[in-house]
mmCIF file of C-alpha atoms in Angstrom:
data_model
loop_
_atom_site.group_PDB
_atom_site.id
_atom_site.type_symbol
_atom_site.label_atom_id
_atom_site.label_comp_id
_atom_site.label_asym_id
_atom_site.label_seq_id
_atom_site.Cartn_x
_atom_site.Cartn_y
_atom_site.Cartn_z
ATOM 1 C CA UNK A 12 -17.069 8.460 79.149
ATOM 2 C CA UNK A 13 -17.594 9.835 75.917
ATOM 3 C CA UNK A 14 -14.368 10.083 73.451
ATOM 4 C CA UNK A 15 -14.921 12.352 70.317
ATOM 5 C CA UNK A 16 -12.817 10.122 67.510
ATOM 6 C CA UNK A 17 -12.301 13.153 66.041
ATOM 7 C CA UNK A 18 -9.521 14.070 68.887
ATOM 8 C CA UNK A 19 -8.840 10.490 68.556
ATOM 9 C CA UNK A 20 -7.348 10.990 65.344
ATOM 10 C CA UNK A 21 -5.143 13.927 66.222
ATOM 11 C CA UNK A 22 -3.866 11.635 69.187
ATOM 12 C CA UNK A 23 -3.178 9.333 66.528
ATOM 13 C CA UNK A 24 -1.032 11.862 64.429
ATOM 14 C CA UNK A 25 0.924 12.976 67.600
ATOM 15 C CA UNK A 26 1.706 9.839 68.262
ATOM 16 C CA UNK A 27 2.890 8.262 64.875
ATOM 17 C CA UNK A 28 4.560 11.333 63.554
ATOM 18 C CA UNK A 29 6.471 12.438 67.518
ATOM 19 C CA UNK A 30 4.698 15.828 68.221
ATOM 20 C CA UNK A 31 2.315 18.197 67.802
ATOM 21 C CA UNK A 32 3.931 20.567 65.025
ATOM 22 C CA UNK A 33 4.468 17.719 62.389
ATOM 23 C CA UNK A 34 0.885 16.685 63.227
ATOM 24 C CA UNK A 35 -0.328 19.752 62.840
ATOM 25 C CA UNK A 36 0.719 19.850 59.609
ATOM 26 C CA UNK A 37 -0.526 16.607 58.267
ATOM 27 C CA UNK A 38 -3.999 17.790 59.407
ATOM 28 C CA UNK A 39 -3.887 20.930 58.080
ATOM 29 C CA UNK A 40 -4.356 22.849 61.640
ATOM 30 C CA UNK A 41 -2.298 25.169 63.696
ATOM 31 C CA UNK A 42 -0.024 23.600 66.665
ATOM 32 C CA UNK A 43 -2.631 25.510 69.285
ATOM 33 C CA UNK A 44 -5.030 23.711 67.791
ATOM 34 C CA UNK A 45 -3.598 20.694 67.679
ATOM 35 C CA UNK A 46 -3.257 21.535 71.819
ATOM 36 C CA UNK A 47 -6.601 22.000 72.607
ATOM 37 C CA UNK A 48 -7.729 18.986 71.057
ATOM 38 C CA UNK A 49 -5.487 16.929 73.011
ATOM 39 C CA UNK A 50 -6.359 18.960 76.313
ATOM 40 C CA UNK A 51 -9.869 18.347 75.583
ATOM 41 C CA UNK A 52 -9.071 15.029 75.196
ATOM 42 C CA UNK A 53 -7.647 14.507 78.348
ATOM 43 C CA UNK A 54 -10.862 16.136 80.159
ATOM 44 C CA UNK A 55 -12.975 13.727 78.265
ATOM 45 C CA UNK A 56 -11.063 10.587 79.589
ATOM 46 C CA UNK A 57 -9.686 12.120 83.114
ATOM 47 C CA UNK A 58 -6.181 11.323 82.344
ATOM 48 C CA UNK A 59 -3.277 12.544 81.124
ATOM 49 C CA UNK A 60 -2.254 11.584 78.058
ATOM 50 C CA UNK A 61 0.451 14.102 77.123
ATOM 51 C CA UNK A 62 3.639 14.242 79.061
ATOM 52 C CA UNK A 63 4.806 17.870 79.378
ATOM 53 C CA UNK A 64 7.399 17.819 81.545
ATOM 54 C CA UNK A 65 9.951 17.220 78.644
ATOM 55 C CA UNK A 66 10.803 20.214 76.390
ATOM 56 C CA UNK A 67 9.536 17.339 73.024
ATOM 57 C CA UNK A 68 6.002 16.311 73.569
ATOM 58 C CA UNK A 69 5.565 12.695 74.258
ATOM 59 C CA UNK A 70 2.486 10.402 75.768
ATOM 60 C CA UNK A 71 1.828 8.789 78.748
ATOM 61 C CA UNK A 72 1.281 5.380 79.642
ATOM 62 C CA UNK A 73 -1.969 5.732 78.983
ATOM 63 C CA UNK A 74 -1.970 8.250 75.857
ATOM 64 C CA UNK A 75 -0.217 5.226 74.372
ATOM 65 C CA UNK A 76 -2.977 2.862 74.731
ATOM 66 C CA UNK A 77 -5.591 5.461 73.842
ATOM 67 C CA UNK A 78 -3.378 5.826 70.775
ATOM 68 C CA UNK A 79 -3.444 2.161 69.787
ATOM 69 C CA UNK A 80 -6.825 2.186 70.203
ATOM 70 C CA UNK A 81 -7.153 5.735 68.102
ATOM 71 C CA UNK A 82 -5.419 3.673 65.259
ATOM 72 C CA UNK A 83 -7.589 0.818 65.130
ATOM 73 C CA UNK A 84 -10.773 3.358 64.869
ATOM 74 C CA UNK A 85 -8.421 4.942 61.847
ATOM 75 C CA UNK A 86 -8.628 1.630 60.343
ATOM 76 C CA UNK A 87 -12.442 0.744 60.897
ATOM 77 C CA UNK A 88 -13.481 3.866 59.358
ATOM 78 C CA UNK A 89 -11.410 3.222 56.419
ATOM 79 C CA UNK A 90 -12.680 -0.106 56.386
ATOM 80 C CA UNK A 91 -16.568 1.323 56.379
ATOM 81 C CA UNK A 92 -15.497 3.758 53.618
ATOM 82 C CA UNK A 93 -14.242 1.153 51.162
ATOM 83 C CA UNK A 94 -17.186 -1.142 52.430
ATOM 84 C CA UNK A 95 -19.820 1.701 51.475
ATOM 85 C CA UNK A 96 -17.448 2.792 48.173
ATOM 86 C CA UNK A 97 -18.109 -0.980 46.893
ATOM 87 C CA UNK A 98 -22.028 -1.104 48.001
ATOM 88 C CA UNK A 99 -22.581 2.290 46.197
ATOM 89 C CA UNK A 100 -20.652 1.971 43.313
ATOM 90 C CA UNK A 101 -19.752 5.289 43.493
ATOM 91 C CA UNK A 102 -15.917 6.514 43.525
ATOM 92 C CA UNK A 103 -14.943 9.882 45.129
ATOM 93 C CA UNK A 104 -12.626 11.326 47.039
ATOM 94 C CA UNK A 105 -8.794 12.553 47.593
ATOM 95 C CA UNK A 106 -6.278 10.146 46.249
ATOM 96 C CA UNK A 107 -2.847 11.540 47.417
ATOM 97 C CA UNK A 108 0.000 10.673 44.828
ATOM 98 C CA UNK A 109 3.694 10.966 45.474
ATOM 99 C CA UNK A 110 6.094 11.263 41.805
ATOM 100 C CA UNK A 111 8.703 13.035 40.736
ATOM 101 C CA UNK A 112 9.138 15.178 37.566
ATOM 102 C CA UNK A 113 9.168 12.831 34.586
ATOM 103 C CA UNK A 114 6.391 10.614 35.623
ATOM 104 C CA UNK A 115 4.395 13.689 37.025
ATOM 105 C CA UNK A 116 4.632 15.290 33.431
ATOM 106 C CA UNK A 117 4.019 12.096 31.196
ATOM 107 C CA UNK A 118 2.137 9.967 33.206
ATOM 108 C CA UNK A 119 0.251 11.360 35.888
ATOM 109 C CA UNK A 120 -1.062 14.321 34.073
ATOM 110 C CA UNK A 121 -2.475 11.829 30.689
ATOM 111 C CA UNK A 122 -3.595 9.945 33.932
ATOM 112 C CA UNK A 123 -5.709 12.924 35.857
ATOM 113 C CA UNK A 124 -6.927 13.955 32.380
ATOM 114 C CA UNK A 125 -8.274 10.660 31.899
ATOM 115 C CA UNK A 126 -9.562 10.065 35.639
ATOM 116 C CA UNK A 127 -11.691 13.695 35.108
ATOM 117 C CA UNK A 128 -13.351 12.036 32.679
ATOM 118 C CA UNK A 129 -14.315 9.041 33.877
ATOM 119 C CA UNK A 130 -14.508 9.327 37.378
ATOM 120 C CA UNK A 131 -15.355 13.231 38.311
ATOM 121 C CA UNK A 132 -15.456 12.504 41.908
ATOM 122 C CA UNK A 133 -11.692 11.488 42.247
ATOM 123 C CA UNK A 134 -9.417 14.014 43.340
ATOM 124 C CA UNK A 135 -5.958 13.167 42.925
ATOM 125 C CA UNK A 136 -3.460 15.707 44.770
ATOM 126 C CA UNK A 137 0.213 15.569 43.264
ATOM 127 C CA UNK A 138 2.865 16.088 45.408
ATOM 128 C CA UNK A 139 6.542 16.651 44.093
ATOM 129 C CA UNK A 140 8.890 13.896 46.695
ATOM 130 C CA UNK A 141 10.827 11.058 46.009
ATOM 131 C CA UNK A 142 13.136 8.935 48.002
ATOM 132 C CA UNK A 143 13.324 8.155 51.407
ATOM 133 C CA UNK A 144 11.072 11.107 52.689
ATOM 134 C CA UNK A 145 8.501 10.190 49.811
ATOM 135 C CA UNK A 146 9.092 6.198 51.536
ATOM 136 C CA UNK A 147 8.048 7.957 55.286
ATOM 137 C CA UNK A 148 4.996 9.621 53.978
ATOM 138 C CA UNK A 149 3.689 6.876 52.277
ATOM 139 C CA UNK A 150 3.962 5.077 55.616
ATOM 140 C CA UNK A 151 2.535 7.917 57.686
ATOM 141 C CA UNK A 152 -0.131 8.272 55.609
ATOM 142 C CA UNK A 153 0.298 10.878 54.821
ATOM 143 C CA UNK A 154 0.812 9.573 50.916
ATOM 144 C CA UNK A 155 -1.884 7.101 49.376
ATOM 145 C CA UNK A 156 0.469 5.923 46.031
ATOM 146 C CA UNK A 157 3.986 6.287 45.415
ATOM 147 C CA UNK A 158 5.673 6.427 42.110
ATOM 148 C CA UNK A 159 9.328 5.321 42.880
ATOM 149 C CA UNK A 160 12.612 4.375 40.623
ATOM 150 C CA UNK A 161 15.407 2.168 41.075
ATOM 151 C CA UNK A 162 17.836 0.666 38.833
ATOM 152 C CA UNK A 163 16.861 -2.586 37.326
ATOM 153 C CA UNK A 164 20.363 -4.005 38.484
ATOM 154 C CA UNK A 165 18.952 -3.866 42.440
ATOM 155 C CA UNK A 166 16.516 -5.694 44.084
ATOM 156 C CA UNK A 167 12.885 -4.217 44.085
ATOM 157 C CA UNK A 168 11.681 -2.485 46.912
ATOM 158 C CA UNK A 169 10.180 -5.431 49.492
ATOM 159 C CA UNK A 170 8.357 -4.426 53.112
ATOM 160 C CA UNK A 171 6.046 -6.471 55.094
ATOM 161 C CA UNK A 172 3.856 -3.226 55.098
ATOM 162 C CA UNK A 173 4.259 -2.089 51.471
ATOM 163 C CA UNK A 174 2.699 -3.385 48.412
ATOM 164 C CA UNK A 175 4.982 -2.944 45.471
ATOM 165 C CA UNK A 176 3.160 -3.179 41.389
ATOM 166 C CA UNK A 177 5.943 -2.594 38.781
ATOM 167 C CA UNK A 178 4.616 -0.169 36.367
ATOM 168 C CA UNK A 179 7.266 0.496 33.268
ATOM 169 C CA UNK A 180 10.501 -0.599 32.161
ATOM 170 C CA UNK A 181 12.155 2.208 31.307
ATOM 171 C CA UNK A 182 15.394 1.958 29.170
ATOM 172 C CA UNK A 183 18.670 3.934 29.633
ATOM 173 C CA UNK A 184 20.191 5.815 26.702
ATOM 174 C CA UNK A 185 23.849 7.543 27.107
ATOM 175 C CA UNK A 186 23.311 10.971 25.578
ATOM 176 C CA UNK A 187 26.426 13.111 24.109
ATOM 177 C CA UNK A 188 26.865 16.280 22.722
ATOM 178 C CA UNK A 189 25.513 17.017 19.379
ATOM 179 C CA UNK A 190 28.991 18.249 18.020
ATOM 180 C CA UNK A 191 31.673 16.158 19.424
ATOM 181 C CA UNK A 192 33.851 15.379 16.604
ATOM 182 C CA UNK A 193 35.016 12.122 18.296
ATOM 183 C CA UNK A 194 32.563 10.498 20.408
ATOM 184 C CA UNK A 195 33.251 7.565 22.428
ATOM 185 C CA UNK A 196 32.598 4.241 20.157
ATOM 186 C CA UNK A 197 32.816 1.603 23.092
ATOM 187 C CA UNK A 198 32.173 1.171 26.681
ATOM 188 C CA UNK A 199 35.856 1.351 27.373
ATOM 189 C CA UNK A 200 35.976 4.834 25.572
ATOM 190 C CA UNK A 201 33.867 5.757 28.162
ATOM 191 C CA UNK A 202 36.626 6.599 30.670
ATOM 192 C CA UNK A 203 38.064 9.265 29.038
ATOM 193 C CA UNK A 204 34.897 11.834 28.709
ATOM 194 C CA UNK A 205 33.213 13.779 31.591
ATOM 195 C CA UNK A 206 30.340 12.412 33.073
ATOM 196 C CA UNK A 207 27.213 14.470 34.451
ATOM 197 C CA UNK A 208 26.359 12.258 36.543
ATOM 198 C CA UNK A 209 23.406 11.379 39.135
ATOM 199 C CA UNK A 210 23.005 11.618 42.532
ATOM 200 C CA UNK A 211 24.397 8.382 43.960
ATOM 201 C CA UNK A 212 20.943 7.212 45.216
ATOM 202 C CA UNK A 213 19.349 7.816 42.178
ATOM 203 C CA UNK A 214 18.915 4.747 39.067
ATOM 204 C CA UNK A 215 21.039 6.470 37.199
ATOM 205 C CA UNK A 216 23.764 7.376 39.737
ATOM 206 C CA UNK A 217 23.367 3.513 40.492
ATOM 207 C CA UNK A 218 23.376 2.559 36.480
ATOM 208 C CA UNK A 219 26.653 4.475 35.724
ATOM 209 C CA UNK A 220 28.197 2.675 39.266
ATOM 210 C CA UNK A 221 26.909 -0.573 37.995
ATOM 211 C CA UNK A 222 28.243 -0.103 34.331
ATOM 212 C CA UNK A 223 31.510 1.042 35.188
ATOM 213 C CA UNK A 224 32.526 -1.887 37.137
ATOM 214 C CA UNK A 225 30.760 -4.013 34.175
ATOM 215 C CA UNK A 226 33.356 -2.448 31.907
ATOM 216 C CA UNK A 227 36.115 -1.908 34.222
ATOM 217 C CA UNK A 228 35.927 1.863 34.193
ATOM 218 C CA UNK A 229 36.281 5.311 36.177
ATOM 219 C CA UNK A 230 33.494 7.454 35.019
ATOM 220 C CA UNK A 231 34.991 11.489 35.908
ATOM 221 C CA UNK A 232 32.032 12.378 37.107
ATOM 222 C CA UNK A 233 32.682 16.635 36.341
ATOM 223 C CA UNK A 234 28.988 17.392 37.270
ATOM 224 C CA UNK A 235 26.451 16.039 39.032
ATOM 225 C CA UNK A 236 23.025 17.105 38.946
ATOM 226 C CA UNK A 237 19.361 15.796 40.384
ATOM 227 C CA UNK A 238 17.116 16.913 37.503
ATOM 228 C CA UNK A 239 17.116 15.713 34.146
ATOM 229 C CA UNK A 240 16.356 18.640 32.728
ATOM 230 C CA UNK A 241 19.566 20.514 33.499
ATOM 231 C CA UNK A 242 21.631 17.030 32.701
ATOM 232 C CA UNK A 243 20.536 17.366 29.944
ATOM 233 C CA UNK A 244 20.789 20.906 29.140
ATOM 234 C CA UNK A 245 24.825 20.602 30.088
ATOM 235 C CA UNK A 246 25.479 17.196 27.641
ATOM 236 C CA UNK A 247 23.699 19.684 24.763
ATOM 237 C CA UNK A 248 26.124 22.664 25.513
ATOM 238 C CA UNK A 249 28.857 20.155 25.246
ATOM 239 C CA UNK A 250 30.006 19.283 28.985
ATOM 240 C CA UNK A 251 29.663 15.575 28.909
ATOM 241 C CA UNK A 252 27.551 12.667 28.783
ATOM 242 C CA UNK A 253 24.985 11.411 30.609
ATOM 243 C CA UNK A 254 22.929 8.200 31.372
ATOM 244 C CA UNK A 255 19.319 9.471 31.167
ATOM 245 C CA UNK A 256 16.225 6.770 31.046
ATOM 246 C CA UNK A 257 13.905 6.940 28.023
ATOM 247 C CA UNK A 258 11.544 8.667 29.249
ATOM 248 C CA UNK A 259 13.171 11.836 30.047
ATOM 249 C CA UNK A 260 14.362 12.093 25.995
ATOM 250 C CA UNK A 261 10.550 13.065 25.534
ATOM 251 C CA UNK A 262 11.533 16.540 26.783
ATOM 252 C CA UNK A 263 14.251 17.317 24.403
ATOM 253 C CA UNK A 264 13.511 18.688 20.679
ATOM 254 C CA UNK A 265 15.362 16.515 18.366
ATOM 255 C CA UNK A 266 18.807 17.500 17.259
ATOM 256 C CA UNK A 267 19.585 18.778 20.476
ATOM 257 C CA UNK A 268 21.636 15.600 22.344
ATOM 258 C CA UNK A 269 22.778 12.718 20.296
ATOM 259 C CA UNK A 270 21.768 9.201 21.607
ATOM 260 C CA UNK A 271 24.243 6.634 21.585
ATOM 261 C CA UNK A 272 24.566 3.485 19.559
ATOM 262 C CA UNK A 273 25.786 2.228 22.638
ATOM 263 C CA UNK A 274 23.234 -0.445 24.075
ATOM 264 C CA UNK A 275 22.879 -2.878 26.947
ATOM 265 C CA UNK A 276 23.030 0.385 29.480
ATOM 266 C CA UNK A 277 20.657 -1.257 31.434
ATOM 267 C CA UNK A 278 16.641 0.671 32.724
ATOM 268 C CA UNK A 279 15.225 1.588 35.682
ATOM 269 C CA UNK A 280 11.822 0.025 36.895
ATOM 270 C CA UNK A 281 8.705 2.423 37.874
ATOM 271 C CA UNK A 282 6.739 1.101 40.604
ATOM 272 C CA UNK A 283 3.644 2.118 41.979
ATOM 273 C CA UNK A 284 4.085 0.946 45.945
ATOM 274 C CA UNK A 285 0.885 1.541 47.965
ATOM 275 C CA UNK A 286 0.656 0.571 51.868
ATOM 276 C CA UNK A 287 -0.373 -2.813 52.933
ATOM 277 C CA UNK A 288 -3.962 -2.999 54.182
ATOM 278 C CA UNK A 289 -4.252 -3.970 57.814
ATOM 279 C CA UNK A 290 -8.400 -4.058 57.184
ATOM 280 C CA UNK A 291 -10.703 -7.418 57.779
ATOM 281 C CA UNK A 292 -10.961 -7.301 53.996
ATOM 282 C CA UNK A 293 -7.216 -6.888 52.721
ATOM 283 C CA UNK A 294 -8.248 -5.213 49.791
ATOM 284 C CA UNK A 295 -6.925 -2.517 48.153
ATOM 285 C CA UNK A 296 -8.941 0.869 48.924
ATOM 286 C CA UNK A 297 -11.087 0.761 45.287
ATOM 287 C CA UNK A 298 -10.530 4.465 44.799
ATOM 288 C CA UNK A 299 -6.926 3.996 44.710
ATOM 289 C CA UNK A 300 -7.256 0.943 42.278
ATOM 290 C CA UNK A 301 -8.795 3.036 40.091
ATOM 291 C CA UNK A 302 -6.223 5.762 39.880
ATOM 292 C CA UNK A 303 -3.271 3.048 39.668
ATOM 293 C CA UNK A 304 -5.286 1.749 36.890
ATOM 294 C CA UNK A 305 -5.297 4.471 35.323
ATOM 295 C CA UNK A 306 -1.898 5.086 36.056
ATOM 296 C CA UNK A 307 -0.707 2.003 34.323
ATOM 297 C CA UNK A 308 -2.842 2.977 31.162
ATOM 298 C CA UNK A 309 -0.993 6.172 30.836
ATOM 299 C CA UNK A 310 2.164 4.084 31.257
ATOM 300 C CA UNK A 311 1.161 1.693 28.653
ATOM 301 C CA UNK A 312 0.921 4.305 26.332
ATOM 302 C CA UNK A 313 4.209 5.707 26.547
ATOM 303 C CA UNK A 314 5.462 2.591 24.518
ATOM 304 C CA UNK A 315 4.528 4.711 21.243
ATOM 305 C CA UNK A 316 6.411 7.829 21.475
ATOM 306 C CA UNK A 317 9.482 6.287 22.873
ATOM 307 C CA UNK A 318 9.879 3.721 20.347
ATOM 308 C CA UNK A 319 9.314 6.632 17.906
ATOM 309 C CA UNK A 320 11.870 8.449 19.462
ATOM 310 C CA UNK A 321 14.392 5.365 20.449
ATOM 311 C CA UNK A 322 13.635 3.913 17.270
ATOM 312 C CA UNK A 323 16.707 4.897 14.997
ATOM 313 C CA UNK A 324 19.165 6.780 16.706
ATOM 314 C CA UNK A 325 21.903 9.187 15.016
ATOM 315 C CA UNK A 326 25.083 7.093 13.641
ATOM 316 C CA UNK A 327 27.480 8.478 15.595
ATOM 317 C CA UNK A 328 30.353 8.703 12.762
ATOM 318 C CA UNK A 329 27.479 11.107 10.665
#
């Protein structure tokens, strides 16, 4: 019986990811492709692998085992490329990165600038996700290194199967409009202005929850928005405040939002989270070291600018 592991890989994405269309896409083939792998498949074992007499594709008793199997030769292979990566010395290859805006613009491209330099070989592929789909990727595969967020006031993120390195600290700064004749002085001022608020599950959805029951207030959330970008556009045309992290303050031309006196907001922590490696070594894949290395360099160097920036902030009775 010979088994091509090629077809053994797109059992392998069938399986994990529950049908042929989503693993079609994660291997960058058509579904009829995806088909006729699997049917060849089954002619090289002489068994049936694919139930088809559902309307959602799902696998046999024994497409199961083949795929258990399928996943272990997924893991050898990566096992012999890391092995070979180390015994060479020589670092190449995709390195799939999951970020969202802010980090994607002020880290990851000082990052790829530096990686082009010093390792030509390493491709890294950006995608724009964050979240919970970014979180399935990542454990599909699908994603190699995920930049995520959270509010410093929660837990870090903590799975058996997920390696979690915390990257920056990034501080919150309430932002107001430039021209309010009266901005709020204290916390408990804070009740009694709009809010553009985040998304619930975002930090700073979860930094205004967290600070209003600190300070015993209702925040009237009037807008909320994803993107700092237009949060902050709306606090400069004078429709509120907003809690934005440090970092995002690096897009706005000075003049244009006033940062609070107001301190003790709280930050939200940048991790890089990476899967857990289920290999005889344990190691981290080396190519993927070296981009979160250099990820953490660009990091590093953020501290400049922002302490420029954060360094002495408008009085807000000028």
């Amino acid at each position: 019986m010979d088994i091509d592991p090629r077809r053994l890989r797109v059992l392998h994405e069938v399986a994990r990811r529950g049908g042929v269309m989503r693993a079609a896409e994660a291997l960058h083939l058509t579904p009829s492709a995806v088909s006729q792998q699997l049917a060849q498949l089954e002619r090289e074992v002489g068994l049936a692998l694919i139930d088809r007499s559902q309307r959602s594709v799902s696998l046999t008793p024994a497409g199961r085992v083949l795929a258990g199997y399928a996943e272990r030769v997924e893991e050898e292979l990566l096992e012999a490329r890391r092995e070979l990566t180390r015994f060479t010395e020589r670092l190449a290859g995709p390195v799939r990165i999951a970020a969202f805006p802010t980090v994607i613009k002020h880290v990851l491209v000082p990052a790829m600038r530096e990686l082009a330099v010093r390792h030509p070989k390493i491709a890294p592929i950006i995608h724009e996700i964050y979240g919970q789909p970014a979180l399935q990727e990542l454990r599909m595969g699908a994603v190699d290194v995920l930049i995520t967020e959270q509010d410093m006031g929660l837990p870090a993120l903590s799975q058996p199967s997920l390696s979690t390195r915390l990257l920056y600290v990034d501080e919150y700064r309430i932002v107001l409009p430039p021209d309010w004749p009266d901005p709020p002085r204290t916390f408990a001022d804070l009740t009694e202005v709009p809010w553009v608020a985040g998304e619930p599950s975002q930090a700073t959805g979860q930094a205004l929850e967290r600070l209003a029951g600190l300070h015993g207030f209702e925040p009237r959330r009037v807008h909320v928005i994803t993107e700092f970008g237009p949060t902050l556009a709306l606090v400069a045309a004078g429709h509120g405040v907003a809690i934005v992290p440090a970092l995002a303050l690096l897009d706005v031309p000075e003049g244009e939002v006033r940062v609070s006196e107001l301190r003790d907001v709280g930050a939200r922590r940048l991790d890089a989270v990476t899967r857990v490696s289920r290999t005889r070594s344990g190691e981290p894949d080396p190519v993927q070291a070296v981009v979160i290395g250099a990820i953490e360099e660009a990091t590093a160097a953020l501290e400049t600018p922002l302490s420029g920036r954060l360094r002495t902030p408008e009085p807000l009775d000028s």
